[in-house]
Short mmCIF file of C-alpha atoms in Angstrom, two decimals:
data_model
loop_
_atom_site.label_atom_id
_atom_site.label_comp_id
_atom_site.label_asym_id
_atom_site.label_seq_id
_atom_site.Cartn_x
_atom_site.Cartn_y
_atom_site.Cartn_z
CA MET R 1 0.03 -0.07 0.00
CA GLY R 2 1.15 3.49 -0.72
CA LYS R 3 0.86 6.51 1.57
CA THR R 4 -2.30 8.44 1.64
CA PHE R 5 -3.67 11.70 3.02
CA SER R 6 -4.98 11.34 6.55
CA LEU R 7 -8.04 13.69 6.75
CA LEU R 8 -8.68 15.88 9.92
CA LEU R 9 -5.75 14.74 11.89
CA PRO R 10 -3.33 16.68 14.15
CA ALA R 11 -0.44 18.26 12.31
CA LEU R 12 2.41 20.66 13.44
CA LEU R 13 3.11 23.57 11.16
CA VAL R 14 5.89 26.12 11.03
CA LEU R 15 5.33 29.53 9.55
CA ALA R 16 8.84 30.67 8.38
CA PRO R 17 9.80 34.38 7.70
CA SER R 18 9.00 35.65 4.26
CA ALA R 19 11.27 37.25 1.59
CA PRO R 20 11.47 40.98 1.35
CA ALA R 21 8.38 42.64 -0.18
CA GLN R 22 8.38 43.38 -3.89
CA GLY R 23 7.15 46.91 -4.81
CA GLY R 24 5.73 49.57 -2.50
CA GLY R 25 3.73 49.07 0.60
CA GLU R 26 4.23 48.71 4.30
CA GLY R 27 6.77 46.10 5.16
CA ASP R 28 9.10 46.69 2.24
CA GLY R 29 12.67 45.75 2.79
CA GLY R 30 12.06 43.26 5.59
CA PRO R 31 10.19 39.97 6.27
CA ILE R 32 6.53 39.78 7.15
CA PHE R 33 5.51 37.41 9.86
CA ALA R 34 1.93 36.59 9.52
CA SER R 35 0.02 35.58 12.71
CA LEU R 36 -2.60 32.88 12.32
CA ASP R 37 -3.74 33.03 15.92
CA GLY R 38 -7.44 32.55 16.54
CA LEU R 39 -10.46 30.64 15.32
CA TRP R 40 -10.67 29.66 11.58
CA GLU R 41 -13.39 28.08 9.55
CA VAL R 42 -11.78 25.60 7.14
CA SER R 43 -13.29 23.62 4.27
CA VAL R 44 -11.63 20.57 2.62
CA THR R 45 -12.36 18.83 -0.62
CA SER R 46 -10.61 15.46 -0.95
CA THR R 47 -10.90 13.53 -4.18
CA PHE R 48 -9.40 10.14 -4.85
CA PHE R 49 -8.83 8.77 -8.40
CA SER R 50 -7.82 5.14 -8.99
CA VAL R 51 -4.77 4.29 -11.17
CA ASP R 52 -6.98 4.08 -14.15
CA GLY R 53 -8.23 7.56 -13.66
CA ALA R 54 -11.71 6.66 -12.32
CA LEU R 55 -13.22 8.81 -9.67
CA LYS R 56 -13.56 6.57 -6.58
CA ASN R 57 -14.24 8.80 -3.65
CA LYS R 58 -14.99 12.64 -2.98
CA VAL R 59 -15.56 13.93 0.44
CA LYS R 60 -16.32 17.56 1.31
CA THR R 61 -15.96 18.65 4.99
CA ARG R 62 -16.10 21.94 6.90
CA THR R 63 -14.66 22.50 10.43
CA PHE R 64 -13.56 25.03 12.81
CA ILE R 65 -9.87 25.13 13.85
CA GLU R 66 -8.23 27.05 16.66
CA PHE R 67 -4.62 27.98 15.91
CA ASN R 68 -2.52 28.55 19.05
CA ASP R 69 0.02 31.13 17.87
CA LEU R 70 3.26 31.06 19.86
CA GLY R 71 5.10 33.75 17.98
CA SER R 72 4.84 37.50 17.16
CA THR R 73 5.39 39.79 14.19
CA THR R 74 9.09 39.83 14.87
CA THR R 75 9.95 36.05 15.20
CA PRO R 76 9.00 32.93 13.39
CA VAL R 77 5.53 31.75 14.23
CA THR R 78 5.05 28.12 15.46
CA LEU R 79 1.43 26.88 15.73
CA GLU R 80 -0.55 23.77 16.01
CA ALA R 81 -3.74 22.91 14.28
CA SER R 82 -5.75 20.60 16.42
CA SER R 83 -7.48 19.30 13.23
CA PHE R 84 -5.68 20.53 10.18
CA PRO R 85 -6.98 18.34 7.39
CA THR R 86 -3.70 16.87 6.03
CA GLY R 87 -1.85 14.85 8.60
CA ILE R 88 1.54 14.71 6.73
CA GLY R 89 3.78 16.97 8.72
CA LEU R 90 3.55 20.40 7.15
CA ALA R 91 5.64 23.50 6.84
CA ILE R 92 4.50 26.77 5.32
CA PHE R 93 7.00 29.07 3.72
CA PRO R 94 5.35 32.36 2.41
CA ARG R 95 6.87 35.22 0.59
CA THR R 96 5.19 38.60 0.00
CA ALA R 97 3.64 39.51 -3.38
CA GLY R 98 3.74 43.26 -2.83
CA LEU R 99 1.08 45.81 -2.40
CA ARG R 100 -1.76 43.33 -1.99
CA PHE R 101 0.05 41.27 0.67
CA LEU R 102 -1.06 38.10 -0.98
CA ASP R 103 1.63 35.74 0.25
CA TYR R 104 2.50 32.58 -1.74
CA PHE R 105 3.42 29.56 0.28
CA VAL R 106 4.46 25.90 -0.32
CA ILE R 107 3.51 23.12 2.05
CA LYS R 108 5.81 20.18 2.03
CA GLY R 109 5.31 16.76 3.46
CA VAL R 110 6.23 13.15 2.87
CA ASP R 111 5.68 12.51 -0.89
CA ALA R 112 3.33 15.58 -1.14
CA GLU R 113 3.46 19.27 -1.90
CA PHE R 114 0.80 21.92 -1.79
CA ALA R 115 0.86 25.56 -3.21
CA GLY R 116 -1.46 28.26 -2.20
CA THR R 117 -1.93 31.87 -1.11
CA LEU R 118 -2.28 33.56 2.36
CA LYS R 119 -3.92 36.93 2.59
CA ILE R 120 -2.32 39.21 5.30
CA ASP R 121 -3.57 42.50 6.80
CA PRO R 122 -0.50 44.81 6.40
CA ARG R 123 -1.46 46.83 9.42
CA THR R 124 -2.04 44.07 12.04
CA PHE R 125 0.10 41.26 10.30
CA LEU R 126 -2.94 38.92 10.96
CA ALA R 127 -3.52 36.37 8.24
CA ARG R 128 -7.14 36.76 6.99
CA SER R 129 -7.62 33.84 4.73
CA PHE R 130 -5.72 31.02 2.89
CA ARG R 131 -6.24 28.64 0.01
CA ALA R 132 -4.14 25.73 -1.15
CA THR R 133 -4.34 22.67 -3.44
CA GLY R 134 -2.07 19.65 -3.72
CA SER R 135 -1.96 16.01 -4.63
CA LEU R 136 -0.39 12.80 -3.42
CA LEU R 137 0.42 9.97 -5.71
CA THR R 138 0.14 6.59 -4.25
CA SER R 139 0.25 2.87 -5.34
CA GLU R 140 -3.65 2.94 -5.08
CA GLY R 141 -4.02 6.17 -7.18
CA VAL R 142 -3.96 9.86 -6.57
CA THR R 143 -5.56 11.96 -3.87
CA VAL R 144 -6.25 15.63 -4.69
CA VAL R 145 -6.94 17.86 -1.81
CA GLY R 146 -8.09 21.46 -1.84
CA VAL R 147 -8.01 23.51 1.47
CA LYS R 148 -9.34 26.91 2.15
CA GLY R 149 -9.96 28.95 5.33
CA ARG R 150 -10.93 32.26 6.72
CA ARG R 151 -10.53 33.89 10.03
CA LYS R 152 -13.58 34.07 12.27
CA GLY R 153 -14.44 36.39 15.02
CA VAL R 154 -14.88 35.50 18.70
CA LEU R 155 -17.34 32.52 18.69
CA PRO R 156 -18.47 31.02 22.02
CA ARG R 157 -18.41 27.23 22.27
CA SER R 158 -20.34 24.95 24.58
CA THR R 159 -20.36 21.20 25.23
CA LEU R 160 -23.53 19.13 24.39
CA SER R 161 -22.43 15.66 25.41
CA VAL R 162 -19.39 13.73 26.69
CA ALA R 163 -18.71 10.05 26.74
CA ASP R 164 -15.70 8.27 28.47
CA PHE R 165 -16.80 4.61 28.31
CA GLU R 166 -15.42 4.04 31.89
CA THR R 167 -18.43 1.85 32.72
CA GLY R 168 -19.42 0.43 29.51
CA LEU R 169 -20.54 1.53 25.97
CA GLY R 170 -23.72 3.39 27.14
CA PRO R 171 -25.26 5.65 25.96
CA TYR R 172 -23.70 4.33 22.61
CA ALA R 173 -25.21 1.16 21.02
CA GLU R 174 -23.90 -1.56 18.76
CA THR R 175 -25.41 -1.80 15.26
CA ASP R 176 -24.72 -3.16 11.90
CA ALA R 177 -23.91 -0.93 8.86
CA ALA R 178 -27.62 -0.44 8.06
CA GLY R 179 -28.21 0.80 11.65
CA ALA R 180 -30.02 -2.24 12.96
CA PRO R 181 -29.06 -3.48 16.52
CA ALA R 182 -26.50 -6.19 16.22
CA GLU R 183 -23.66 -7.81 18.27
CA THR R 184 -20.38 -6.59 16.95
CA LEU R 185 -16.78 -6.54 18.07
CA TRP R 186 -17.42 -3.12 19.81
CA HIS R 187 -17.07 -3.20 23.50
CA ALA R 188 -15.59 -1.37 26.49
CA GLU R 189 -11.88 -2.14 26.86
CA GLY R 190 -9.10 -1.21 29.16
CA PHE R 191 -6.22 -3.04 27.44
CA CYS R 192 -4.74 -2.81 23.92
CA ALA R 193 -2.63 -5.84 24.18
CA PRO R 194 -2.07 -8.60 26.82
CA GLY R 195 -0.91 -6.87 29.92
CA THR R 196 -0.69 -3.49 28.25
CA PRO R 197 -3.37 -1.03 29.43
CA ILE R 198 -4.58 1.84 27.31
CA PRO R 199 -2.98 5.22 27.93
CA ALA R 200 -3.68 6.87 31.27
CA SER R 201 -5.36 9.84 29.50
CA MET R 202 -8.11 7.39 28.20
CA GLY R 203 -8.80 6.33 31.79
CA PHE R 204 -9.70 2.72 32.47
CA GLY R 205 -12.04 2.18 29.61
CA ALA R 206 -12.44 3.08 25.87
CA ALA R 207 -14.70 1.84 23.18
CA ALA R 208 -12.77 -0.72 21.19
CA TYR R 209 -13.22 -2.70 18.07
CA ASN R 210 -11.41 -6.01 18.49
CA ARG R 211 -11.71 -9.32 20.27
CA GLY R 212 -10.35 -7.96 23.55
CA GLU R 213 -13.26 -9.48 25.53
CA LEU R 214 -11.71 -12.89 24.57
CA GLY R 215 -8.22 -11.72 25.51
CA VAL R 216 -7.30 -11.58 21.85
CA TYR R 217 -6.40 -8.13 20.64
CA ASP R 218 -7.27 -8.35 17.02
CA TYR R 219 -10.32 -8.41 14.80
CA SER R 220 -9.41 -11.54 12.83
CA THR R 221 -12.57 -13.72 13.02
CA GLY R 222 -11.95 -15.73 9.85
CA ALA R 223 -14.27 -13.63 7.72
CA ALA R 224 -14.72 -10.05 6.76
CA ASN R 225 -16.54 -8.22 9.54
CA SER R 226 -17.99 -4.83 10.33
CA GLY R 227 -19.86 -2.98 13.09
CA ALA R 228 -20.93 0.52 14.20
CA LEU R 229 -21.12 2.24 17.42
CA GLU R 230 -23.98 4.67 17.36
CA GLY R 231 -24.47 7.63 19.67
CA PRO R 232 -27.66 9.11 20.97
CA GLU R 233 -29.57 11.72 18.93
CA ILE R 234 -28.35 15.23 19.81
CA ALA R 235 -30.41 18.43 19.50
CA VAL R 236 -28.70 21.38 17.85
CA PRO R 237 -29.44 24.81 19.47
CA THR R 238 -30.72 27.39 17.04
CA GLY R 239 -28.19 30.06 15.84
CA VAL R 240 -25.07 27.94 16.15
CA ARG R 241 -22.39 28.27 13.39
CA GLY R 242 -21.02 24.66 13.54
CA VAL R 243 -20.73 21.38 15.50
CA LEU R 244 -17.41 19.81 16.56
CA LEU R 245 -17.09 16.04 17.25
CA VAL R 246 -13.80 15.61 19.20
CA PHE R 247 -12.44 12.20 20.23
CA ASP R 248 -9.22 10.49 21.34
CA THR R 249 -8.00 7.47 19.29
CA LEU R 250 -5.72 4.62 19.06
CA ARG R 251 -5.81 2.88 15.65
CA SER R 252 -3.70 -0.12 14.60
CA VAL R 253 -5.05 -1.63 11.20
CA GLU R 254 -3.89 -2.38 7.78
CA ALA R 255 -2.43 0.80 6.34
CA GLY R 256 -4.10 2.68 3.57
CA SER R 257 -7.70 3.78 2.75
CA VAL R 258 -9.02 0.64 1.00
CA PHE R 259 -9.06 -2.08 3.79
CA ASP R 260 -9.88 -1.78 7.52
CA GLN R 261 -11.87 1.41 7.04
CA THR R 262 -12.72 3.56 10.05
CA TRP R 263 -15.44 6.23 9.47
CA VAL R 264 -17.46 8.80 11.33
CA ASP R 265 -20.92 8.92 9.94
CA VAL R 266 -23.83 11.21 10.50
CA ARG R 267 -27.58 11.29 9.89
CA PRO R 268 -30.55 13.55 10.54
CA ALA R 269 -32.61 12.36 13.60
CA GLU R 270 -35.59 11.67 11.35
CA SER R 271 -33.58 9.75 8.83
CA THR R 272 -32.21 6.18 8.72
CA ASN R 273 -29.69 7.10 5.88
CA TRP R 274 -26.20 7.49 7.18
CA VAL R 275 -23.67 9.85 5.37
CA PRO R 276 -19.96 9.27 5.65
CA LEU R 277 -18.36 12.40 7.15
CA SER R 278 -14.72 11.61 7.65
CA GLN R 279 -12.47 8.58 7.12
CA THR R 280 -9.63 8.46 9.72
CA LEU R 281 -6.39 7.07 8.41
CA ASN R 282 -3.86 7.63 11.12
CA ILE R 283 -1.91 4.83 12.64
CA VAL R 284 -1.50 5.16 16.46
CA PRO R 285 -0.30 1.81 17.90
CA CYS R 286 -0.83 0.28 21.25
CA GLY R 287 1.60 1.97 23.71
CA ALA R 288 1.63 5.26 21.92
CA ALA R 289 -0.06 8.41 23.17
CA PRO R 290 -3.55 8.75 21.73
CA GLN R 291 -4.25 11.23 19.02
CA THR R 292 -7.19 13.78 19.31
CA VAL R 293 -9.20 13.98 16.07
CA THR R 294 -11.63 16.78 15.46
CA VAL R 295 -14.36 16.40 12.85
CA GLY R 296 -16.30 19.59 12.19
CA LEU R 297 -19.82 20.27 10.75
CA GLY R 298 -20.27 23.67 9.21
CA LYS R 299 -23.52 25.53 8.31
CA LYS R 300 -24.25 23.63 5.17
CA SER R 301 -23.96 20.36 6.94
CA LEU R 302 -26.18 21.58 9.76
CA ARG R 303 -28.93 22.62 7.27
CA PHE R 304 -28.79 19.01 6.05
CA LEU R 305 -28.95 17.52 9.49
CA GLY R 306 -31.74 19.83 10.75
CA SER R 307 -32.52 20.40 14.39
CA SER R 308 -31.14 17.19 15.73
CA PHE R 309 -28.69 14.49 14.47
CA ALA R 310 -26.88 11.33 15.45
CA HIS R 311 -23.33 10.19 14.73
CA ARG R 312 -21.51 6.86 14.80
CA PHE R 313 -18.05 5.24 14.61
CA ARG R 314 -18.09 2.50 11.93
CA PHE R 315 -15.38 -0.13 11.28
CA ASP R 316 -15.27 -2.38 8.23
CA THR R 317 -12.39 -4.80 7.37
CA ILE R 318 -13.66 -5.08 3.79
CA ASP R 319 -12.01 -8.47 3.58
CA ASP R 320 -10.83 -11.37 5.73
CA VAL R 321 -7.03 -10.74 5.13
CA ASN R 322 -4.48 -9.16 7.41
CA ASN R 323 -6.80 -8.57 10.38
CA VAL R 324 -4.37 -9.40 13.13
CA HIS R 325 -3.97 -5.88 14.41
CA ALA R 326 -5.25 -4.30 17.60
CA GLY R 327 -8.11 -2.47 15.94
CA TRP R 328 -9.77 0.89 16.60
CA TYR R 329 -10.10 2.56 20.03
CA VAL R 330 -12.28 5.65 20.58
CA ASP R 331 -12.51 7.56 23.84
CA ASN R 332 -13.34 10.93 25.45
CA VAL R 333 -15.96 11.68 22.77
CA GLU R 334 -17.18 15.25 23.09
CA VAL R 335 -19.78 17.04 20.97
CA GLN R 336 -19.41 20.79 20.97
CA VAL R 337 -21.29 23.63 19.24
CA VAL R 338 -19.74 26.80 17.91
CA GLY R 339 -22.19 29.62 18.63
CA PRO R 340 -22.95 32.89 16.97
CA ALA R 341 -20.38 35.61 16.88
CA GLN R 342 -20.29 37.85 19.92
#
């Protein structure tokens, strides 16, 4: 399997100093350091084409990201994006384009490169918006990703629900892919290998998809298998700008996007049709610190979901081969709403 993009996963970014400005305008003769500090609304379009050029998958997502800016206008800025949508280890290197302060940047990662623009306010040195496109060639085909974001004002956030699975799966329930109640490999689990507990930050229990209840930490049943973990329906307050689904995860499966698929799905409360929202591709093995994944729903998604919605975590091996991995662990699931601007 080749390497693929990992959507909506944590990534560390470094904003390096720009080249001197070209033409007139404030900042001529010296570098511009653009601050990305604050809350951003980011949309991502990820399109996967197979090696024969056929369109196989297209996913559009919108989320809110909070950049924690540790720098200033006089030193290089280091920032973390809690859910920046390309988990490939990115670095942004902008250079000013002159009067318009439309900075060009290149994002470099393992076997991947993006190119885009970053609009900067020349008076405050605050980045106002960005846009980038890039692609990643793999043995399975090519993934094309487009990312764009804009700075938002002060938006309050509040928590609607929290689940830590310390005493079982409740209020989540096991179902099959169609949403019918079914016995699956999902269960509450405190270990990820014999004698190896889950990380302390996940407490004593997490929702796990494997055969841990039998003391066997894999999902190799001798046949292809799948199962979903469905959360309760959640009412969305009127006037909110977006919804965030935040969870900690360990994930040890067959690498790539074709087999051992792990999805977050959503549906309107009055519907039985589930819509795939985000496929998680990160590999976080037993013994490692869990990763925090943020999946965002913007205004368009909320219009589709209506006044209340449900979400679920869905695992599908696709086949019966190479299933001797520890599986998928989900914990500390929090549903937040991003409210109207103050």
